Amino acid sequence: MTLNRRAFIGTGVAAAAALSAPMVRGQGKPRVVVVGGGAGGATAARYIAKDSDGAIDVTLVEPTRAYYTCFFSNLYIGGFRELSSIGHSYGTLASDYGVNVVHDWAVGIDRDAKTVTLAGGAALPYDRLILSPGIDFVEGAVPGWDVSQQNKMPHAYKAGSQTELLKAQIEAMPEGGLYAMVAPPNPYRCPPGPYERVSMVAHLLKQINPTAKILIADPKPKFSKMALFQEGWQAHYGGMIDWIGPDFGGQNVSVNPDEMTVDIDGAVEKVDVCNVIPAQKAGKICEMAGINEGNWAPVVPATMQSRMDENIHVLGDATNQGDMPKSGYSANSQAKVAAMAVRGALTGSKVFPAKFSNTCWSLIDTDDGVKVGASYQATDEKIAKVDGFISQTGEDSALRKATYEESLGWYSGITEDMFGEA
Amino acid sequence: MRKRAIGAAALTIGLFASQALWAEEIGDAERGKDIYAKCSGCHEVGKGAENGIGPHLNGIFGRKAASVADGYRYSKGLVRAGNDGLEWHLDTLDAYIENPKALVSGTRMSFRGLKKPQDRADVLAYLRIYSDDPQNIPEADPTALAPEVELPPEILAMVGDPEYGEYLSSECKTCHQPDGNDDGIPSITNWPAEDFVVAMHAYKQELRPHPVMQMMAGRLSDEEIAALAAYFENIE
């Protein structure tokens, strides 16, 4: 800790204030470290800090200073949002809620000593640790592709520069060119995400390159909101989108980033843009902490505690929890349950029964929004679905427009809930 | 009394007579005509009725909310409710004239509501005369009165626990912004508790149309709804 403190005195007063705070103020106060500042981590940090009124010391570890939400990043590709409109900073969490925001990578967890090691060398002690690291990609999932190829064949499944790159590549496609997507197997982040993305790519191409084509190679026979997307693609982008499911070899795919080719079940296609979304697993820190079972971290539904370590809570995409989809909304919902459980454990505050919910909105074309959602409850075994709904095919345009407008309201709501009022 | 109502309608054209008969099953249309005096300052109804402060009410039964064609400018709240699927039928109209703001947040209809079920039934019986009655469509609007949607007084009288409400509210705040911003999703900040309770029960009973809200309200107990109402009424 002394080393850590000295390092920060060297780098600047603001940073020093941020990190030294838990040591000075934190005498005797319970400490919570949150790793990952997305929909799960930012929400958990804010709720614990807000609701404990300073009784708990909260440190949020997040490498990026400007966080771009994955949700609505497809709308940037489609031209419906500026990239800056989906970027957020952590200033309000620090200034208004007293969260110690540390921009660094968490590179190790010592579960016995209860410390998190940062890339910068510091070791942060915790009483409770919250891991909300999102996803990483399964190595070798798409033969020919690895993360070192992500500039030739972007995944754009973590938002920011990857999203920008993918959009620039689409805009640079030759007239009548081909955009290919390698879709991921279940389970993965944001089930309707790849298909909303295809819709947004089609929307963009229809305006700037209307003879271009879109090819999706998919290992899944069915996908989220399938009937709604297929109806919308037919209505808005007839003939532009070709979906190849497992019946036609959509699961048997390899790529060659140097040649810019995609091999689907032996048929080699030359492509202009190749958006590879590989199979996914929990963010690497879960593996380092040794709390995974297979690719994901199993959790106790009522509290979101790791099944391997009761001092660690895991949120969002990285978890194996049951019926909830891996979505920003789900992570935000789980964060509130975990925040309540953590406060209850550390300060004895009242703990109410866990409730979870999720809604995923997708945009198919201008003013054509659809949604799917459900409510969930904690059982001993898993987070179990209680009730749900989905938009219907053939809905009138006024309802679709209202659904889209509702998604804009939701975006404002959830980002305020994560980062505090800007 | 009722006979006279039928007689009056029969004087105009034959078709009206049969409608008056239909209407009779809802309530006392003649008494409803007197009560309608409270509405007529804003809403015209009958031959030659035009939009005024409020839209005309000819053909209201079976109509989508906020859908009068002649360029009437509705509130954002009513347009949203219409887009969500709110249609005017006996049950929805009954809830609306009981407490307009509880059924449709943000409506401009500043009317305190008819609290007596019989008054509402009679006004609706009167209004029903001026909606068409297509006999060849089997799903034509039912004319018998729907079961009461009134909440028992003990539900309305429940005092919620704001601390519990604050916890439950975290689920609301994913979409509804506490600062009262209402772009795309209506504000629920500082709603009067009674309106909140009635609105949530209207979702729970699927009178209000929105699927997300029907799902959210559907699993809240009476106590939980009271707790949320207590919290949101005084949120800063």
XYZ file of C-alpha atoms in Angstrom, chain B residues 31-226:
196
model
C -79.821 9.888 -16.373
C -76.472 9.655 -18.155
C -77.498 12.515 -20.435
C -77.900 14.764 -17.393
C -74.567 13.704 -15.954
C -72.975 14.288 -19.346
C -73.521 18.009 -18.733
C -70.237 17.793 -16.787
C -68.493 16.615 -19.958
C -70.215 18.735 -22.568
C -68.160 21.831 -21.897
C -65.277 20.088 -23.625
C -66.752 17.150 -25.559
C -69.506 17.366 -28.185
C -71.462 14.282 -29.065
C -74.303 13.532 -31.482
C -75.220 14.854 -34.916
C -72.771 17.451 -36.187
C -70.468 17.084 -33.187
C -67.044 18.637 -33.715
C -63.811 18.732 -31.812
C -63.655 21.453 -29.199
C -61.468 21.640 -26.140
C -61.644 17.861 -26.233
C -62.305 15.604 -29.213
C -65.899 14.762 -30.197
C -67.117 11.456 -28.824
C -69.113 10.046 -31.726
C -67.983 6.501 -32.414
C -65.835 6.372 -29.280
C -66.646 2.704 -28.556
C -64.124 0.391 -30.207
C -61.899 3.293 -31.228
C -58.156 3.340 -30.629
C -57.229 6.006 -28.091
C -56.115 9.324 -29.610
C -57.388 8.428 -33.078
C -60.079 10.989 -34.000
C -59.153 11.786 -37.572
C -59.991 15.479 -37.890
C -56.678 16.806 -36.694
C -57.388 16.919 -32.978
C -54.129 17.494 -31.120
C -53.835 14.973 -28.348
C -51.450 14.974 -25.406
C -48.273 12.955 -25.752
C -49.543 10.642 -23.014
C -52.754 9.746 -24.815
C -50.959 9.235 -28.134
C -48.544 6.910 -26.390
C -51.385 4.970 -24.769
C -53.061 4.597 -28.178
C -49.862 3.359 -29.759
C -49.423 0.910 -26.929
C -52.818 -0.525 -27.821
C -55.345 1.275 -25.623
C -58.814 1.040 -27.154
C -62.005 2.549 -25.825
C -64.374 -0.086 -24.583
C -66.683 -0.202 -21.604
C -63.968 -1.282 -19.212
C -61.310 1.185 -20.354
C -63.758 4.102 -20.620
C -65.072 3.270 -17.178
C -61.553 3.399 -15.755
C -60.764 6.587 -17.676
C -63.740 8.623 -16.536
C -63.241 7.397 -13.005
C -59.749 8.892 -12.919
C -58.291 10.020 -16.262
C -54.714 10.486 -15.074
C -54.596 7.100 -13.430
C -55.339 5.351 -16.698
C -53.379 7.643 -19.009
C -50.398 9.454 -17.520
C -49.976 12.907 -18.975
C -53.469 13.222 -20.421
C -54.684 16.827 -20.736
C -58.181 15.813 -19.657
C -58.288 17.722 -16.404
C -61.359 16.103 -14.954
C -61.506 14.854 -11.412
C -63.474 11.817 -12.398
C -66.853 10.304 -11.625
C -66.411 8.340 -8.422
C -69.817 6.638 -8.345
C -69.996 3.479 -10.478
C -73.640 4.141 -11.319
C -72.854 7.629 -12.637
C -70.196 6.204 -14.904
C -72.460 3.423 -16.114
C -75.211 5.886 -16.946
C -72.912 8.264 -18.833
C -71.466 5.372 -20.789
C -74.975 4.141 -21.598
C -75.693 7.599 -22.988
C -72.430 7.742 -24.978
C -72.967 4.246 -26.333
C -75.942 5.565 -28.329
C -73.575 7.599 -30.477
C -71.272 4.781 -31.451
C -72.124 2.572 -34.378
C -73.270 -0.919 -33.811
C -72.241 -3.162 -36.659
C -74.508 -6.154 -36.314
C -72.603 -8.283 -38.788
C -69.413 -8.178 -36.735
C -69.638 -10.687 -33.924
C -66.955 -9.011 -31.845
C -68.858 -5.694 -31.862
C -68.331 -3.873 -28.634
C -70.068 -5.587 -25.746
C -72.878 -3.588 -24.335
C -73.304 -5.290 -21.019
C -71.330 -3.702 -18.239
C -67.953 -5.236 -17.526
C -67.120 -6.331 -13.992
C -66.159 -3.470 -11.719
C -62.536 -2.390 -11.850
C -62.847 -0.444 -8.634
C -60.240 -1.177 -6.028
C -61.446 -2.198 -2.595
C -60.978 0.626 -0.083
C -58.519 -1.424 1.966
C -56.120 -1.496 -0.990
C -56.410 2.241 -1.493
C -55.985 2.814 2.235
C -52.789 0.754 2.547
C -49.853 2.769 3.801
C -46.701 1.708 2.001
C -43.223 1.356 3.453
C -41.042 3.854 1.573
C -37.830 1.994 2.477
C -39.141 -1.145 0.823
C -40.411 1.061 -1.989
C -36.945 2.478 -2.495
C -35.493 -0.997 -2.937
C -38.279 -2.056 -5.289
C -37.934 1.222 -7.197
C -34.466 0.269 -8.381
C -36.231 -1.954 -10.884
C -38.337 0.993 -12.117
C -35.335 3.275 -12.436
C -33.715 1.212 -15.153
C -36.206 2.982 -17.432
C -37.971 5.754 -15.484
C -35.550 8.547 -14.701
C -35.853 9.930 -11.176
C -35.167 13.485 -12.430
C -38.536 13.422 -14.179
C -37.224 13.351 -17.748
C -39.968 11.763 -19.862
C -38.481 11.275 -23.322
C -39.833 8.003 -24.640
C -40.767 6.713 -21.191
C -43.135 8.651 -18.946
C -42.031 10.182 -15.661
C -43.364 8.663 -12.444
C -41.525 11.042 -10.141
C -43.736 12.672 -7.478
C -46.923 10.997 -8.597
C -49.726 11.220 -6.045
C -49.792 7.869 -4.266
C -53.413 7.115 -5.073
C -52.903 7.694 -8.811
C -49.846 5.475 -8.648
C -51.737 2.680 -6.917
C -54.679 2.844 -9.314
C -52.371 2.949 -12.341
C -50.342 -0.053 -11.197
C -53.465 -2.064 -10.518
C -54.765 -1.054 -13.943
C -51.603 -2.596 -15.440
C -51.907 -5.622 -13.204
C -55.473 -6.167 -14.408
C -54.270 -5.528 -17.980
C -56.589 -2.558 -18.403
C -53.619 -0.381 -19.253
C -52.042 -1.873 -22.352
C -48.242 -1.792 -22.063
C -46.623 -5.302 -21.987
C -43.523 -4.345 -19.970
C -45.639 -2.611 -17.362
C -48.202 -5.421 -17.293
C -45.349 -7.811 -16.558
C -43.763 -5.583 -13.907
C -47.050 -4.829 -12.154
C -48.272 -8.394 -12.564
C -45.871 -9.733 -9.977
C -46.147 -6.928 -7.437
C -48.274 -7.591 -4.385
C -50.735 -4.988 -3.087
C -48.240 -4.186 -0.353
C -45.411 -3.736 -2.821
C -47.475 -1.407 -4.978
C -48.303 0.652 -1.881
